[in-house]
Tab-separated table of C-alpha atoms in Angstrom:
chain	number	residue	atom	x	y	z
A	1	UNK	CA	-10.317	1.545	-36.542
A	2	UNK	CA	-7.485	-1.051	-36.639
A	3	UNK	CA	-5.371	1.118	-35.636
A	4	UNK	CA	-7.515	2.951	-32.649
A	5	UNK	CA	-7.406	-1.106	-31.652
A	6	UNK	CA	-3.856	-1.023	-31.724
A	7	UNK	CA	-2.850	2.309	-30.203
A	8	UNK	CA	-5.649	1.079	-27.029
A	9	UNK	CA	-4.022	-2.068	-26.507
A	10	UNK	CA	-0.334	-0.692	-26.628
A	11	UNK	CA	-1.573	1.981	-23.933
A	12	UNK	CA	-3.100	-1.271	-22.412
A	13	UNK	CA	-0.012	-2.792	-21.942
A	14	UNK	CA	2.218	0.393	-21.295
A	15	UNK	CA	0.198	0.491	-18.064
A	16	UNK	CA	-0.129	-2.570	-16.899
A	17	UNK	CA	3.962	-2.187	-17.058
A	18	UNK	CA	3.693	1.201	-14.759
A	19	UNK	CA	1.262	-1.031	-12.379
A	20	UNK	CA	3.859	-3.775	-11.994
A	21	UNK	CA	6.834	-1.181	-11.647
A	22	UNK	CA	4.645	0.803	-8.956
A	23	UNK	CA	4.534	-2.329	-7.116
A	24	UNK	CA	7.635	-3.134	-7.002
A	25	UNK	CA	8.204	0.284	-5.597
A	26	UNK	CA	5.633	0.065	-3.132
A	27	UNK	CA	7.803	-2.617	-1.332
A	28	UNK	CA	10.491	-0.220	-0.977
A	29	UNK	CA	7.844	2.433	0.980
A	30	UNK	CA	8.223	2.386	4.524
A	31	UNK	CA	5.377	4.025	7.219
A	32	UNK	CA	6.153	3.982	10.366
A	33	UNK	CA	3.427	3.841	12.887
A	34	UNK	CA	3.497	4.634	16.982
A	35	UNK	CA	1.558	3.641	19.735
A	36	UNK	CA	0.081	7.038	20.472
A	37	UNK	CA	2.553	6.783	24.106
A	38	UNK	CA	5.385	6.086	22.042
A	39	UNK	CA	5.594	2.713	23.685
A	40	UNK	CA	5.622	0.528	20.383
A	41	UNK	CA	6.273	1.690	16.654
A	42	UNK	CA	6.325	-0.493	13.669
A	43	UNK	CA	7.731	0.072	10.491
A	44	UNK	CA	5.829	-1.590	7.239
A	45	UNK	CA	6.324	-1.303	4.105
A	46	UNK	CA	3.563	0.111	1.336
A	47	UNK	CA	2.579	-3.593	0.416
A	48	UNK	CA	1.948	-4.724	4.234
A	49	UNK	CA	4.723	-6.136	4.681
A	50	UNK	CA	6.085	-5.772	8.562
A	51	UNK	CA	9.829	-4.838	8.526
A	52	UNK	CA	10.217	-3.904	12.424
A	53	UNK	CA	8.416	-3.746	15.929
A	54	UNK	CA	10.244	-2.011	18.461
A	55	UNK	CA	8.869	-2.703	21.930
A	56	UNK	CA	9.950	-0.562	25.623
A	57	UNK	CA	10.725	-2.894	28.175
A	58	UNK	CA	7.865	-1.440	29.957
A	59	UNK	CA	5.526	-3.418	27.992
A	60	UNK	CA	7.338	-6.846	28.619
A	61	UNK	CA	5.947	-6.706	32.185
A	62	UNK	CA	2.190	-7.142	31.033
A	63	UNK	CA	1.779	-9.713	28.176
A	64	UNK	CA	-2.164	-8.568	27.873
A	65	UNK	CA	-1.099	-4.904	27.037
A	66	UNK	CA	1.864	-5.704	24.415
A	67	UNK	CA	-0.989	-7.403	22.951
A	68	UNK	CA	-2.932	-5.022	22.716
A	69	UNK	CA	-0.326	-2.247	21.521
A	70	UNK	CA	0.418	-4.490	19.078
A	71	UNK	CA	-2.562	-5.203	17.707
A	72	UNK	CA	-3.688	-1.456	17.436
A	73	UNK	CA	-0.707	-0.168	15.853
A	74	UNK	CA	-0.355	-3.256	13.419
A	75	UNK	CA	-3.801	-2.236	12.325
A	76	UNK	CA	-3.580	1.711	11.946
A	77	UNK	CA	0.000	0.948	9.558
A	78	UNK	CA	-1.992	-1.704	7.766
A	79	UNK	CA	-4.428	0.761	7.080
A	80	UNK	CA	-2.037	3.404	6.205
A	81	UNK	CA	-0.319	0.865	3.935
A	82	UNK	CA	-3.279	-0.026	2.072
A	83	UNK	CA	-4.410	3.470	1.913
A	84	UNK	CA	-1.240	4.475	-0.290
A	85	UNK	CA	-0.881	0.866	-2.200
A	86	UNK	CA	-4.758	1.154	-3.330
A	87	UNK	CA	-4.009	5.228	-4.223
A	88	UNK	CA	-0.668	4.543	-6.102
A	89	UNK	CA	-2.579	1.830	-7.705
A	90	UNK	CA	-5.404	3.435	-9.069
A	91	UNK	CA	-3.442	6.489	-9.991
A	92	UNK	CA	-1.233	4.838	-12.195
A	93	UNK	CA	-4.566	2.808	-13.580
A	94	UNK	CA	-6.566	5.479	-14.461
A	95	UNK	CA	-3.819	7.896	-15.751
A	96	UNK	CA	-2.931	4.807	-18.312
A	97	UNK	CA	-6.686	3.851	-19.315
A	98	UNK	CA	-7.347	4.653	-23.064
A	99	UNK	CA	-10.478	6.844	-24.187
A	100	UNK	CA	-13.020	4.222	-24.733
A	101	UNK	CA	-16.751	5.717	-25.345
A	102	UNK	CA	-18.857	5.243	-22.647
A	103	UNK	CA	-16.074	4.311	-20.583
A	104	UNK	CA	-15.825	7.831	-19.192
A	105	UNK	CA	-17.084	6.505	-15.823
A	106	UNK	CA	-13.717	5.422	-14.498
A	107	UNK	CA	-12.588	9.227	-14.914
């Protein structure tokens, strides 16, 4: 039994190592997202971080619609980004949890 203990919490920590090393790698994953006229894209990285906006002069002429553009296209790469942060996440979680009865639920 001791050692079932042991073996569980060396898995334990063993993954919480692969969660920390996936998120440092998630800062290094970059989505790009596009207004769907190609007007604005953003790049941001896997952890929501925004790296770059790239705006067409055409949308310096009307403050109300750069707003707008922005705040669509900030929103569909946040979702993207949190979308493959959450997946990464959890895949590395789950594939790291140790066999514990009744715990089968997470699976």
């Amino acid at each position: 039994m001791f050692g079932d203990m042991m073996g569980m919490m060396n898995k334990i920590k063993e993954t919480q190592q692969k969660v920390e090393e996936t998120k440092e790698r998630l800062k290094t994953v970059s989505i790009e997202e596009k207004s769907s006229d190609g007007l604005l894209s953003v790049t941001i990285t896997a952890t929501r971080e925004i790296k770059n906006i790239n705006v067409a002069d055409e949308l310096l002429e009307d403050k109300e619609q750069l707003e707008d553009y922005l705040v669509l296209t900030l929103n569909k790469a946040i979702a993207r980004a949190s979308d493959i942060n959450e997946k990464e996440l959890a895949a590395v979680a789950k594939d790291g949890m140790p066999d514990i009865p009744g715990m089968d639920m997470l699976k």
